[in-house]
Amino acid sequence: MSVETPASQAPKWNQDAPLLLDVQRVAQLLGVSPRHVWRVVDSGHFPAPISMGGKLKRWSLQEVQDWIVDQAARRPKARLA
């Protein structure tokens, strides 16, 4: 049996965004530098890009969005004093 998230609780994403993102776009989405994106990829804490041939690398928008949702779910709950 699978548990589905009601549509009203699912994250709302821009449906007009490109499906594949370059490192600049990924960095912009995360609010970090492109170099930091590569650091977290190299550390294994962020999805690896798709190789499009040669040095051309792109990330799946869906994978990046899923990673963001997963990271938000993992954060510790705030403690009230």
mmCIF file of N, CA and C in Angstrom:
data_model
loop_
_atom_site.group_PDB
_atom_site.id
_atom_site.type_symbol
_atom_site.label_atom_id
_atom_site.label_comp_id
_atom_site.label_asym_id
_atom_site.label_seq_id
_atom_site.Cartn_x
_atom_site.Cartn_y
_atom_site.Cartn_z
ATOM 1 N N MET A 1 0.848 -1.171 0.000
ATOM 2 C CA MET A 1 0.000 0.000 0.000
ATOM 3 C C MET A 1 0.896 1.237 0.000
ATOM 4 N N SER A 2 0.650 2.163 -0.923
ATOM 5 C CA SER A 2 1.442 3.383 -0.959
ATOM 6 C C SER A 2 0.658 4.530 -0.335
ATOM 7 N N VAL A 3 1.405 5.428 0.248
ATOM 8 C CA VAL A 3 0.798 6.602 0.873
ATOM 9 C C VAL A 3 1.078 7.782 -0.037
ATOM 10 N N GLU A 4 0.036 8.463 -0.454
ATOM 11 C CA GLU A 4 0.206 9.604 -1.340
ATOM 12 C C GLU A 4 -0.047 10.896 -0.591
ATOM 13 N N THR A 5 0.721 11.901 -0.937
ATOM 14 C CA THR A 5 0.538 13.220 -0.349
ATOM 15 C C THR A 5 -0.628 13.899 -1.050
ATOM 16 N N PRO A 6 -1.580 14.434 -0.293
ATOM 17 C CA PRO A 6 -2.677 15.159 -0.943
ATOM 18 C C PRO A 6 -2.123 16.300 -1.785
ATOM 19 N N ALA A 7 -2.774 16.564 -2.894
ATOM 20 C CA ALA A 7 -2.300 17.603 -3.807
ATOM 21 C C ALA A 7 -2.169 18.950 -3.110
ATOM 22 N N SER A 8 -3.009 19.218 -2.134
ATOM 23 C CA SER A 8 -2.949 20.502 -1.444
ATOM 24 C C SER A 8 -1.692 20.636 -0.597
ATOM 25 N N GLN A 9 -1.026 19.512 -0.248
ATOM 26 C CA GLN A 9 0.179 19.559 0.567
ATOM 27 C C GLN A 9 1.454 19.388 -0.249
ATOM 28 N N ALA A 10 1.333 19.034 -1.507
ATOM 29 C CA ALA A 10 2.507 18.839 -2.350
ATOM 30 C C ALA A 10 3.155 20.188 -2.640
ATOM 31 N N PRO A 11 4.498 20.220 -2.735
ATOM 32 C CA PRO A 11 5.170 21.477 -3.063
ATOM 33 C C PRO A 11 4.708 22.000 -4.413
ATOM 34 N N LYS A 12 4.598 23.300 -4.527
ATOM 35 C CA LYS A 12 4.195 23.938 -5.782
ATOM 36 C C LYS A 12 5.465 24.381 -6.505
ATOM 37 N N TRP A 13 5.697 23.839 -7.690
ATOM 38 C CA TRP A 13 6.883 24.183 -8.457
ATOM 39 C C TRP A 13 6.465 24.883 -9.729
ATOM 40 N N ASN A 14 7.337 25.701 -10.237
ATOM 41 C CA ASN A 14 7.098 26.424 -11.481
ATOM 42 C C ASN A 14 7.118 25.430 -12.633
ATOM 43 N N GLN A 15 5.987 25.202 -13.242
ATOM 44 C CA GLN A 15 5.877 24.225 -14.322
ATOM 45 C C GLN A 15 6.516 24.715 -15.621
ATOM 46 N N ASP A 16 6.857 26.016 -15.703
ATOM 47 C CA ASP A 16 7.482 26.565 -16.903
ATOM 48 C C ASP A 16 9.006 26.491 -16.843
ATOM 49 N N ALA A 17 9.554 26.016 -15.725
ATOM 50 C CA ALA A 17 11.003 25.932 -15.576
ATOM 51 C C ALA A 17 11.558 24.834 -16.470
ATOM 52 N N PRO A 18 12.812 24.982 -16.902
ATOM 53 C CA PRO A 18 13.412 23.924 -17.722
ATOM 54 C C PRO A 18 13.562 22.636 -16.918
ATOM 55 N N LEU A 19 13.484 21.495 -17.601
ATOM 56 C CA LEU A 19 13.586 20.210 -16.920
ATOM 57 C C LEU A 19 15.009 19.845 -16.573
ATOM 58 N N LEU A 20 15.976 20.413 -17.274
ATOM 59 C CA LEU A 20 17.385 20.186 -16.976
ATOM 60 C C LEU A 20 18.035 21.522 -16.649
ATOM 61 N N LEU A 21 18.824 21.521 -15.585
ATOM 62 C CA LEU A 21 19.417 22.761 -15.085
ATOM 63 C C LEU A 21 20.936 22.711 -15.167
ATOM 64 N N ASP A 22 21.544 23.845 -15.532
ATOM 65 C CA ASP A 22 22.997 23.927 -15.472
ATOM 66 C C ASP A 22 23.412 24.290 -14.048
ATOM 67 N N VAL A 23 24.717 24.281 -13.785
ATOM 68 C CA VAL A 23 25.198 24.513 -12.422
ATOM 69 C C VAL A 23 24.822 25.905 -11.917
ATOM 70 N N GLN A 24 24.747 26.877 -12.813
ATOM 71 C CA GLN A 24 24.355 28.234 -12.410
ATOM 72 C C GLN A 24 22.927 28.254 -11.869
ATOM 73 N N ARG A 25 22.016 27.567 -12.587
ATOM 74 C CA ARG A 25 20.616 27.507 -12.161
ATOM 75 C C ARG A 25 20.468 26.746 -10.846
ATOM 76 N N VAL A 26 21.200 25.633 -10.704
ATOM 77 C CA VAL A 26 21.142 24.853 -9.462
ATOM 78 C C VAL A 26 21.625 25.722 -8.306
ATOM 79 N N ALA A 27 22.741 26.405 -8.505
ATOM 80 C CA ALA A 27 23.283 27.275 -7.465
ATOM 81 C C ALA A 27 22.280 28.372 -7.093
ATOM 82 N N GLN A 28 21.632 28.937 -8.078
ATOM 83 C CA GLN A 28 20.640 29.980 -7.840
ATOM 84 C C GLN A 28 19.460 29.437 -7.034
ATOM 85 N N LEU A 29 18.989 28.247 -7.383
ATOM 86 C CA LEU A 29 17.887 27.631 -6.643
ATOM 87 C C LEU A 29 18.240 27.399 -5.184
ATOM 88 N N LEU A 30 19.489 27.001 -4.940
ATOM 89 C CA LEU A 30 19.923 26.677 -3.582
ATOM 90 C C LEU A 30 20.448 27.887 -2.813
ATOM 91 N N GLY A 31 20.705 28.985 -3.510
ATOM 92 C CA GLY A 31 21.236 30.172 -2.852
ATOM 93 C C GLY A 31 22.695 30.015 -2.464
ATOM 94 N N VAL A 32 23.452 29.290 -3.290
ATOM 95 C CA VAL A 32 24.872 29.063 -3.037
ATOM 96 C C VAL A 32 25.654 29.346 -4.313
ATOM 97 N N SER A 33 26.981 29.253 -4.226
ATOM 98 C CA SER A 33 27.813 29.453 -5.413
ATOM 99 C C SER A 33 27.878 28.167 -6.239
ATOM 100 N N PRO A 34 28.177 28.293 -7.526
ATOM 101 C CA PRO A 34 28.361 27.091 -8.343
ATOM 102 C C PRO A 34 29.460 26.180 -7.770
ATOM 103 N N ARG A 35 30.517 26.771 -7.238
ATOM 104 C CA ARG A 35 31.596 25.969 -6.650
ATOM 105 C C ARG A 35 31.070 25.125 -5.493
ATOM 106 N N HIS A 36 30.176 25.700 -4.683
ATOM 107 C CA HIS A 36 29.615 24.951 -3.558
ATOM 108 C C HIS A 36 28.763 23.775 -4.056
ATOM 109 N N VAL A 37 28.052 23.971 -5.150
ATOM 110 C CA VAL A 37 27.280 22.867 -5.735
ATOM 111 C C VAL A 37 28.224 21.708 -6.036
ATOM 112 N N TRP A 38 29.346 22.000 -6.693
ATOM 113 C CA TRP A 38 30.299 20.942 -7.028
ATOM 114 C C TRP A 38 30.883 20.288 -5.773
ATOM 115 N N ARG A 39 31.105 21.070 -4.719
ATOM 116 C CA ARG A 39 31.627 20.500 -3.469
ATOM 117 C C ARG A 39 30.653 19.488 -2.868
ATOM 118 N N VAL A 40 29.362 19.831 -2.825
ATOM 119 C CA VAL A 40 28.407 18.890 -2.221
ATOM 120 C C VAL A 40 28.156 17.687 -3.132
ATOM 121 N N VAL A 41 28.291 17.872 -4.444
ATOM 122 C CA VAL A 41 28.217 16.724 -5.353
ATOM 123 C C VAL A 41 29.400 15.801 -5.073
ATOM 124 N N ASP A 42 30.601 16.369 -5.000
ATOM 125 C CA ASP A 42 31.812 15.574 -4.767
ATOM 126 C C ASP A 42 31.776 14.862 -3.419
ATOM 127 N N SER A 43 31.104 15.454 -2.430
ATOM 128 C CA SER A 43 31.023 14.831 -1.101
ATOM 129 C C SER A 43 29.949 13.741 -1.046
ATOM 130 N N GLY A 44 29.128 13.651 -2.095
ATOM 131 C CA GLY A 44 28.077 12.638 -2.129
ATOM 132 C C GLY A 44 26.796 13.055 -1.445
ATOM 133 N N HIS A 45 26.684 14.337 -1.086
ATOM 134 C CA HIS A 45 25.494 14.830 -0.389
ATOM 135 C C HIS A 45 24.490 15.518 -1.296
ATOM 136 N N PHE A 46 24.733 15.487 -2.590
ATOM 137 C CA PHE A 46 23.827 16.115 -3.556
ATOM 138 C C PHE A 46 23.820 15.246 -4.805
ATOM 139 N N PRO A 47 22.696 15.166 -5.511
ATOM 140 C CA PRO A 47 22.623 14.323 -6.712
ATOM 141 C C PRO A 47 23.697 14.683 -7.743
ATOM 142 N N ALA A 48 24.264 13.679 -8.334
ATOM 143 C CA ALA A 48 25.247 13.888 -9.397
ATOM 144 C C ALA A 48 24.528 14.384 -10.651
ATOM 145 N N PRO A 49 25.212 15.192 -11.442
ATOM 146 C CA PRO A 49 24.588 15.667 -12.680
ATOM 147 C C PRO A 49 24.527 14.568 -13.734
ATOM 148 N N ILE A 50 23.715 14.822 -14.739
ATOM 149 C CA ILE A 50 23.619 13.952 -15.909
ATOM 150 C C ILE A 50 24.668 14.433 -16.898
ATOM 151 N N SER A 51 25.480 13.527 -17.400
ATOM 152 C CA SER A 51 26.483 13.895 -18.391
ATOM 153 C C SER A 51 25.821 13.915 -19.765
ATOM 154 N N MET A 52 25.902 15.047 -20.422
ATOM 155 C CA MET A 52 25.289 15.212 -21.738
ATOM 156 C C MET A 52 26.323 15.041 -22.848
ATOM 157 N N GLY A 53 27.524 14.613 -22.459
ATOM 158 C CA GLY A 53 28.615 14.447 -23.415
ATOM 159 C C GLY A 53 29.688 15.484 -23.170
ATOM 160 N N GLY A 54 30.924 15.051 -23.184
ATOM 161 C CA GLY A 54 32.023 15.977 -22.930
ATOM 162 C C GLY A 54 31.920 16.559 -21.530
ATOM 163 N N LYS A 55 32.085 17.862 -21.451
ATOM 164 C CA LYS A 55 32.028 18.543 -20.152
ATOM 165 C C LYS A 55 30.634 19.069 -19.823
ATOM 166 N N LEU A 56 29.670 18.839 -20.695
ATOM 167 C CA LEU A 56 28.319 19.350 -20.503
ATOM 168 C C LEU A 56 27.585 18.514 -19.451
ATOM 169 N N LYS A 57 27.223 19.158 -18.339
ATOM 170 C CA LYS A 57 26.529 18.490 -17.236
ATOM 171 C C LYS A 57 25.240 19.239 -16.935
ATOM 172 N N ARG A 58 24.188 18.479 -16.617
ATOM 173 C CA ARG A 58 22.904 19.071 -16.259
ATOM 174 C C ARG A 58 22.289 18.255 -15.128
ATOM 175 N N TRP A 59 21.470 18.936 -14.315
ATOM 176 C CA TRP A 59 20.749 18.279 -13.234
ATOM 177 C C TRP A 59 19.272 18.214 -13.583
ATOM 178 N N SER A 60 18.661 17.149 -13.182
ATOM 179 C CA SER A 60 17.223 16.998 -13.337
ATOM 180 C C SER A 60 16.533 17.926 -12.336
ATOM 181 N N LEU A 61 15.632 18.752 -12.825
ATOM 182 C CA LEU A 61 14.882 19.645 -11.946
ATOM 183 C C LEU A 61 14.157 18.840 -10.878
ATOM 184 N N GLN A 62 13.566 17.721 -11.255
ATOM 185 C CA GLN A 62 12.825 16.899 -10.299
ATOM 186 C C GLN A 62 13.743 16.363 -9.205
ATOM 187 N N GLU A 63 14.941 15.921 -9.553
ATOM 188 C CA GLU A 63 15.879 15.420 -8.542
ATOM 189 C C GLU A 63 16.303 16.524 -7.577
ATOM 190 N N VAL A 64 16.540 17.716 -8.106
ATOM 191 C CA VAL A 64 16.926 18.844 -7.247
ATOM 192 C C VAL A 64 15.769 19.195 -6.308
ATOM 193 N N GLN A 65 14.561 19.244 -6.838
ATOM 194 C CA GLN A 65 13.394 19.551 -6.005
ATOM 195 C C GLN A 65 13.192 18.483 -4.934
ATOM 196 N N ASP A 66 13.339 17.220 -5.310
ATOM 197 C CA ASP A 66 13.201 16.131 -4.338
ATOM 198 C C ASP A 66 14.255 16.244 -3.241
ATOM 199 N N TRP A 67 15.481 16.609 -3.607
ATOM 200 C CA TRP A 67 16.556 16.775 -2.628
ATOM 201 C C TRP A 67 16.215 17.899 -1.647
ATOM 202 N N ILE A 68 15.689 19.000 -2.154
ATOM 203 C CA ILE A 68 15.308 20.124 -1.290
ATOM 204 C C ILE A 68 14.235 19.685 -0.297
ATOM 205 N N VAL A 69 13.222 18.983 -0.770
ATOM 206 C CA VAL A 69 12.145 18.505 0.102
ATOM 207 C C VAL A 69 12.703 17.546 1.150
ATOM 208 N N ASP A 70 13.600 16.649 0.738
ATOM 209 C CA ASP A 70 14.205 15.695 1.667
ATOM 210 C C ASP A 70 15.025 16.413 2.736
ATOM 211 N N GLN A 71 15.790 17.412 2.333
ATOM 212 C CA GLN A 71 16.595 18.161 3.303
ATOM 213 C C GLN A 71 15.710 18.908 4.291
ATOM 214 N N ALA A 72 14.616 19.467 3.814
ATOM 215 C CA ALA A 72 13.690 20.177 4.708
ATOM 216 C C ALA A 72 13.070 19.212 5.712
ATOM 217 N N ALA A 73 12.766 17.998 5.281
ATOM 218 C CA ALA A 73 12.161 17.009 6.176
ATOM 219 C C ALA A 73 13.158 16.521 7.226
ATOM 220 N N ARG A 74 14.450 16.553 6.915
ATOM 221 C CA ARG A 74 15.478 16.071 7.831
ATOM 222 C C ARG A 74 15.921 17.090 8.873
ATOM 223 N N ARG A 75 15.598 18.355 8.655
ATOM 224 C CA ARG A 75 16.099 19.377 9.576
ATOM 225 C C ARG A 75 15.502 19.177 10.963
ATOM 226 N N PRO A 76 16.279 19.509 11.973
ATOM 227 C CA PRO A 76 15.780 19.340 13.341
ATOM 228 C C PRO A 76 14.645 20.320 13.624
ATOM 229 N N LYS A 77 13.735 19.874 14.461
ATOM 230 C CA LYS A 77 12.627 20.740 14.860
ATOM 231 C C LYS A 77 13.158 21.830 15.788
ATOM 232 N N ALA A 78 12.594 23.009 15.690
ATOM 233 C CA ALA A 78 13.003 24.118 16.554
ATOM 234 C C ALA A 78 12.578 23.838 17.981
ATOM 235 N N ARG A 79 13.456 24.149 18.898
ATOM 236 C CA ARG A 79 13.131 23.976 20.313
ATOM 237 C C ARG A 79 12.730 25.317 20.883
ATOM 238 N N LEU A 80 11.598 25.347 21.541
ATOM 239 C CA LEU A 80 11.134 26.583 22.155
ATOM 240 C C LEU A 80 11.644 26.645 23.595
ATOM 241 N N ALA A 81 12.138 27.793 23.980
ATOM 242 C CA ALA A 81 12.682 27.949 25.336
ATOM 243 C C ALA A 81 11.574 28.148 26.344
#
